[in-house]
Amino acid sequence: MEEKHDHILKEVTGSEYKYGFFSDIDTETIPKGLSEDVVRLISAKKNEPDFMLEFRLKAYRHWLTMKMPQWAHLTIPEINYQDIIFYAAPKQQASLSSLDEVDPELLRTFNKLGIPLEEQKLLTGVAVDAVMDSISVKTTFRESLAELGIVFCSMSDAIREYPELVKKYIGTVVPYTDNYFASLNSAVFSDGSFCYIPRGVRCPMELSTYFRINAANSGQFERTLLVADDDSYVSYLEGCTAPMRDENQLHAAVVEIIALENAEVKYSTVQNWYPGDKNGKGGIFNFVTKRGICKGDNSKISWTQVETGSAITWKYPSCILRGENTTGEFYSVAVTNNYQQADTGTKMIHIGKNSHSTIISKGISAGHGQNSFRSLVKVVKNADKVRNFTQCDSMLMGDKCGAHTFPYIEVENESAVIEHEATTSRIGEDQIFYCNQRGIDTESAVGLIINGYAREVLNKLPMEFAVEAQKLLAISLEGSVG
Amino acid sequence: MLQIKDLHVSINGKEILKGIDLEVKAGEVHAIMGPNGSGKSTLAAALAGREMFEVNSGKVTYRGENLLELSPEDRARKGLFLGFQYPVEIPGVSIVNFMKTAINEQRKFKGLEPISASDFLRLMREKKELVGLTTSLTNRSVNEGFSGGEKKKNEIFQMAMLEPALAILDETDSGLDIDALKTVAHGVNQLRRKDNATVIITHYQRLLEYIIPDYVHVLYKGRIVKSSGKELALELEAKGYDWIKGEE
Ligand SMILES: Nc1ncnc2c1ncn2[C@@H]1O[C@H](COP(=O)(O)OP(=O)(O)OP(=O)(O)O)[C@@H](O)[C@H]1O
Ligand SMILES: [Mg+2]
């Protein structure tokens, strides 16, 4: 366990982007471009039931009527959808009965990423669904979780094996008409993770999905659906990396969470897609729609995100607080260095009486990075006694970067108590000198100070990943001071 | 241990130190006194290597090396410690984490393995006791929301943890109540050895009752205008600085 930890740390502590390698894996791709035929082809490749194809086609037809949104504080180059490969899958047996059938190069890739897929080598207490390009290559601990009635598998498997569950919930939190990228995802999503925690079950291990983009010219469109039935609990974590390439690659994901009565879902993200080089060349466009609904009374959804990667991040993990006494939380650290741009934040939609939400956002901008925080706290007419607390802090390093905040508040019920705090700070020369004087060099001092600044958020991460996230923060800011 | 020869230091082009000469030998305690704005903190900061304090001329030798060529962190790693007059707050960084990082940086510099968790805890416990620091304080972020006296105690605690060869304490006594003053003095005395040295910057004779200095220097307008034995502190206390100014 200790050793495993050290290994991951070593992998992360080297400077620069550590995960920029490309694996030579036999990959099946379809021709570039997007059309109704491509949508049908993806569905056919996955042997999907009709309802899924219908869903995709409706989404695709709707997407054709939509335009790329312009409201974000981002400069996004034109994306040519006919130049993207929408399905790229490492070649392997249709269904894997054992790990022996997995391409060894694939195993090596995940080993290199610090995510060994051999169960005995895994961090104890963490089950992993490993997704490479368009498909899930392996889900660990699937059988032992099944003994508790927990379903944890790839989305493709879920659509085939649990069509009723999928049909009941998919698109209910993020409808296919929701927004440009959600519609696109609904049409072409290729895989992702599915998780169902049955009534009264506390999931005994962290569930996690590790996303890896490998193939060139391809986009990754994954879809994750998480259903927590009455009185259940699950903590879920996703991580992601991609090779260094001069071209931008598109990642447009959708995550839907449904929490029923008394259920609690913790969803954590450590986003480390390739951010592009120092001059802003290359990097992932990360356009993601994440939303959860606290459907049952007393349910709780908590989003924690550490966003260090991607050239552009566009993402607002949100909570619809439908039930009474529900709780929504959003804890975020977002770093933009060099030419990275991020427009991120959350929406808390209070529908249920006595629902509470907390928003803690820590933005860090360095280099020419542009970091925007955007939030909406909405309280509908019948939602009595709602409380929200929002704290949005920005830290600036150097004088070429930017921090922007766009907090929106829409309250239709007078009993609501909404608090908002915002600060902007810089790392003081005196703080760095104080550290220097104790023998800590400037790079380490910055890492220390930044992690202190983000501590409230990092503390929310599952233990196993908090240390890794801390290292990641320090590394992504290397060279930004002095 | 430390030899300063004709040191000139300026801030923003304005000369503050106008030729300092000072020699501190191993095993000695030196006190530096002087009116506000005379350049005491400037001297401390220049020795610690703070960039904005520009060394225009002069020479500083520390344990046989040219101190002025070293980076601030290397000076610290080689045993130079500065107890700050105004310790800065580092929000969210626990004292435990901060000290562990500092100690491991120094160990790495010496080619040692990181300190083990149990050794570190033992060291913490021992040094906390020495300077009378409570666990509720060391669990907090570095200096964040600390009272003036608590900040000063924390400086001495860090000194005790790092066991420097040369400690420069810039008004560590100001803001301390009488009990804390005794504890701090006790701490400094406990750490006194034949092979280390302490420079105490203070305004008050009181501290020097507990930490007996070998020499007392008066810094005035950027120069050391008087050096003598411990009795000088008493004389200053009785007569004030006008006496020095008058002698000029
Ligand atoms: N950052 C700075 N910028 C400009 N002037 C400065 C700066 N720091 C110190 N000075 C000036 O340098 C002179 C010496 O200051 P210094 O802090 O060394 O005095 P001191 O002897 O430590 O005084 P005190 O007893 O009040 O602590 C003062 O005139 C002060 O205003
Ligand atoms: Mg001073």
PDB file of N, CA and C in Angstrom, chain A residues 429-431 433-442 444 448-453 455 470, chain B residues 48 50 73 76-77 80-82 84 88-89 91-93 98 102 105-106 141 143 155 158:
ATOM      1  N   GLU A 429       5.597  37.882  -1.584  1.00  0.00           N
ATOM      2  CA  GLU A 429       7.054  37.704  -1.575  1.00  0.00           C
ATOM      3  C   GLU A 429       7.490  37.351  -0.157  1.00  0.00           C
ATOM      4  N   ASP A 430       6.803  37.955   0.833  1.00  0.00           N
ATOM      5  CA  ASP A 430       7.174  37.704   2.228  1.00  0.00           C
ATOM      6  C   ASP A 430       6.885  36.252   2.636  1.00  0.00           C
ATOM      7  N   GLN A 431       5.816  35.686   2.064  1.00  0.00           N
ATOM      8  CA  GLN A 431       5.509  34.277   2.369  1.00  0.00           C
ATOM      9  C   GLN A 431       6.583  33.363   1.785  1.00  0.00           C
ATOM     10  N   PHE A 433       9.669  34.194   1.026  1.00  0.00           N
ATOM     11  CA  PHE A 433      10.927  34.373   1.734  1.00  0.00           C
ATOM     12  C   PHE A 433      10.918  33.645   3.081  1.00  0.00           C
ATOM     13  N   TYR A 434       9.776  33.695   3.733  1.00  0.00           N
ATOM     14  CA  TYR A 434       9.645  32.994   5.020  1.00  0.00           C
ATOM     15  C   TYR A 434       9.958  31.499   4.834  1.00  0.00           C
ATOM     16  N   CYS A 435       9.403  30.916   3.782  1.00  0.00           N
ATOM     17  CA  CYS A 435       9.677  29.496   3.479  1.00  0.00           C
ATOM     18  C   CYS A 435      11.149  29.295   3.120  1.00  0.00           C
ATOM     19  N   ASN A 436      11.681  30.180   2.250  1.00  0.00           N
ATOM     20  CA  ASN A 436      13.095  30.094   1.864  1.00  0.00           C
ATOM     21  C   ASN A 436      13.959  30.076   3.115  1.00  0.00           C
ATOM     22  N   GLN A 437      13.616  30.951   4.054  1.00  0.00           N
ATOM     23  CA  GLN A 437      14.422  31.079   5.253  1.00  0.00           C
ATOM     24  C   GLN A 437      14.379  29.810   6.111  1.00  0.00           C
ATOM     25  N   ARG A 438      13.425  28.952   5.848  1.00  0.00           N
ATOM     26  CA  ARG A 438      13.387  27.681   6.578  1.00  0.00           C
ATOM     27  C   ARG A 438      13.977  26.556   5.731  1.00  0.00           C
ATOM     28  N   GLY A 439      14.616  26.937   4.630  1.00  0.00           N
ATOM     29  CA  GLY A 439      15.291  25.936   3.802  1.00  0.00           C
ATOM     30  C   GLY A 439      14.438  25.391   2.670  1.00  0.00           C
ATOM     31  N   ILE A 440      13.270  25.980   2.453  1.00  0.00           N
ATOM     32  CA  ILE A 440      12.357  25.484   1.418  1.00  0.00           C
ATOM     33  C   ILE A 440      12.542  26.342   0.168  1.00  0.00           C
ATOM     34  N   ASP A 441      12.882  25.716  -0.961  1.00  0.00           N
ATOM     35  CA  ASP A 441      13.129  26.533  -2.152  1.00  0.00           C
ATOM     36  C   ASP A 441      11.817  27.088  -2.700  1.00  0.00           C
ATOM     37  N   THR A 442      11.952  28.000  -3.655  1.00  0.00           N
ATOM     38  CA  THR A 442      10.775  28.753  -4.086  1.00  0.00           C
ATOM     39  C   THR A 442       9.705  27.869  -4.728  1.00  0.00           C
ATOM     40  N   SER A 444       9.037  24.714  -4.160  1.00  0.00           N
ATOM     41  CA  SER A 444       8.347  23.969  -3.109  1.00  0.00           C
ATOM     42  C   SER A 444       7.494  24.902  -2.268  1.00  0.00           C
ATOM     43  N   LEU A 448       3.593  24.531  -1.533  1.00  0.00           N
ATOM     44  CA  LEU A 448       3.090  24.487  -0.161  1.00  0.00           C
ATOM     45  C   LEU A 448       1.977  25.523   0.046  1.00  0.00           C
ATOM     46  N   ILE A 449       2.239  26.728  -0.428  1.00  0.00           N
ATOM     47  CA  ILE A 449       1.283  27.821  -0.227  1.00  0.00           C
ATOM     48  C   ILE A 449      -0.009  27.571  -1.007  1.00  0.00           C
ATOM     49  N   ILE A 450       0.159  27.070  -2.244  1.00  0.00           N
ATOM     50  CA  ILE A 450      -1.008  26.784  -3.077  1.00  0.00           C
ATOM     51  C   ILE A 450      -1.857  25.675  -2.445  1.00  0.00           C
ATOM     52  N   ASN A 451      -1.184  24.648  -1.956  1.00  0.00           N
ATOM     53  CA  ASN A 451      -1.934  23.560  -1.330  1.00  0.00           C
ATOM     54  C   ASN A 451      -2.628  24.025  -0.063  1.00  0.00           C
ATOM     55  N   GLY A 452      -2.008  24.964   0.641  1.00  0.00           N
ATOM     56  CA  GLY A 452      -2.652  25.537   1.815  1.00  0.00           C
ATOM     57  C   GLY A 452      -3.895  26.309   1.424  1.00  0.00           C
ATOM     58  N   TYR A 453      -3.756  27.063   0.357  1.00  0.00           N
ATOM     59  CA  TYR A 453      -4.870  27.867  -0.164  1.00  0.00           C
ATOM     60  C   TYR A 453      -6.042  26.963  -0.576  1.00  0.00           C
ATOM     61  N   ARG A 455      -6.672  23.941   0.556  1.00  0.00           N
ATOM     62  CA  ARG A 455      -6.828  22.843   1.504  1.00  0.00           C
ATOM     63  C   ARG A 455      -8.284  22.449   1.751  1.00  0.00           C
ATOM     64  N   GLN A 470      -2.390  16.881  -4.461  1.00  0.00           N
ATOM     65  CA  GLN A 470      -1.495  17.927  -3.963  1.00  0.00           C
ATOM     66  C   GLN A 470      -0.254  18.061  -4.830  1.00  0.00           C
TER      67      GLN A 470
ATOM     68  N   ALA B  48      20.079  37.030   5.899  1.00  0.00           N
ATOM     69  CA  ALA B  48      19.252  35.886   5.502  1.00  0.00           C
ATOM     70  C   ALA B  48      19.061  35.820   3.993  1.00  0.00           C
ATOM     71  N   ARG B  50      17.362  38.190   1.849  1.00  0.00           N
ATOM     72  CA  ARG B  50      16.141  38.687   1.223  1.00  0.00           C
ATOM     73  C   ARG B  50      16.499  39.608   0.061  1.00  0.00           C
ATOM     74  N   GLU B  73      17.634  29.897   0.683  1.00  0.00           N
ATOM     75  CA  GLU B  73      17.337  28.559   1.198  1.00  0.00           C
ATOM     76  C   GLU B  73      18.610  27.794   1.555  1.00  0.00           C
ATOM     77  N   ALA B  76      19.814  28.927   4.882  1.00  0.00           N
ATOM     78  CA  ALA B  76      19.023  28.272   5.932  1.00  0.00           C
ATOM     79  C   ALA B  76      19.475  26.830   6.123  1.00  0.00           C
ATOM     80  N   ARG B  77      19.682  26.143   4.991  1.00  0.00           N
ATOM     81  CA  ARG B  77      20.086  24.735   5.062  1.00  0.00           C
ATOM     82  C   ARG B  77      21.462  24.566   5.697  1.00  0.00           C
ATOM     83  N   LEU B  80      21.702  28.794   9.077  1.00  0.00           N
ATOM     84  CA  LEU B  80      21.391  30.169   9.474  1.00  0.00           C
ATOM     85  C   LEU B  80      19.880  30.298   9.674  1.00  0.00           C
ATOM     86  N   PHE B  81      19.500  30.772  10.838  1.00  0.00           N
ATOM     87  CA  PHE B  81      18.078  30.885  11.149  1.00  0.00           C
ATOM     88  C   PHE B  81      17.737  32.323  11.496  1.00  0.00           C
ATOM     89  N   LEU B  82      16.640  32.794  10.921  1.00  0.00           N
ATOM     90  CA  LEU B  82      16.168  34.137  11.261  1.00  0.00           C
ATOM     91  C   LEU B  82      14.807  34.043  11.951  1.00  0.00           C
ATOM     92  N   PHE B  84      11.784  36.003  12.733  1.00  0.00           N
ATOM     93  CA  PHE B  84      11.282  37.233  12.138  1.00  0.00           C
ATOM     94  C   PHE B  84      10.657  38.177  13.168  1.00  0.00           C
ATOM     95  N   VAL B  88       5.113  35.949   9.039  1.00  0.00           N
ATOM     96  CA  VAL B  88       4.026  36.054   8.076  1.00  0.00           C
ATOM     97  C   VAL B  88       3.066  34.866   8.216  1.00  0.00           C
ATOM     98  N   GLU B  89       1.810  35.079   7.861  1.00  0.00           N
ATOM     99  CA  GLU B  89       0.813  34.002   7.932  1.00  0.00           C
ATOM    100  C   GLU B  89       0.811  33.202   6.627  1.00  0.00           C
ATOM    101  N   PRO B  91      -1.817  30.770   5.216  1.00  0.00           N
ATOM    102  CA  PRO B  91      -3.117  30.134   5.433  1.00  0.00           C
ATOM    103  C   PRO B  91      -3.173  28.713   4.873  1.00  0.00           C
ATOM    104  N   GLY B  92      -3.772  27.830   5.636  1.00  0.00           N
ATOM    105  CA  GLY B  92      -4.018  26.474   5.160  1.00  0.00           C
ATOM    106  C   GLY B  92      -2.831  25.525   5.281  1.00  0.00           C
ATOM    107  N   VAL B  93      -1.649  26.065   5.605  1.00  0.00           N
ATOM    108  CA  VAL B  93      -0.479  25.193   5.751  1.00  0.00           C
ATOM    109  C   VAL B  93      -0.261  24.936   7.246  1.00  0.00           C
ATOM    110  N   PHE B  98       4.418  22.221   7.576  1.00  0.00           N
ATOM    111  CA  PHE B  98       5.464  23.204   7.294  1.00  0.00           C
ATOM    112  C   PHE B  98       6.803  22.752   7.876  1.00  0.00           C
ATOM    113  N   ALA B 102      10.255  21.659   5.994  1.00  0.00           N
ATOM    114  CA  ALA B 102      11.508  22.367   6.266  1.00  0.00           C
ATOM    115  C   ALA B 102      12.599  21.387   6.706  1.00  0.00           C
ATOM    116  N   GLU B 105      13.747  19.228   3.802  1.00  0.00           N
ATOM    117  CA  GLU B 105      14.586  19.977   2.861  1.00  0.00           C
ATOM    118  C   GLU B 105      16.022  20.049   3.392  1.00  0.00           C
ATOM    119  N   GLN B 106      16.142  20.309   4.683  1.00  0.00           N
ATOM    120  CA  GLN B 106      17.478  20.401   5.268  1.00  0.00           C
ATOM    121  C   GLN B 106      18.162  19.041   5.261  1.00  0.00           C
ATOM    122  N   SER B 141      -2.804  26.513  11.155  1.00  0.00           N
ATOM    123  CA  SER B 141      -1.974  26.955  10.030  1.00  0.00           C
ATOM    124  C   SER B 141      -0.896  27.899  10.529  1.00  0.00           C
ATOM    125  N   ASN B 143       1.062  30.568  11.719  1.00  0.00           N
ATOM    126  CA  ASN B 143       0.837  31.951  12.169  1.00  0.00           C
ATOM    127  C   ASN B 143      -0.559  32.507  11.914  1.00  0.00           C
ATOM    128  N   GLU B 155       8.216  31.145  16.361  1.00  0.00           N
ATOM    129  CA  GLU B 155       9.548  31.328  15.778  1.00  0.00           C
ATOM    130  C   GLU B 155      10.584  30.537  16.578  1.00  0.00           C
ATOM    131  N   GLN B 158      10.283  26.874  15.966  1.00  0.00           N
ATOM    132  CA  GLN B 158      10.914  26.474  14.698  1.00  0.00           C
ATOM    133  C   GLN B 158      12.426  26.428  14.832  1.00  0.00           C
TER     134      GLN B 158
END
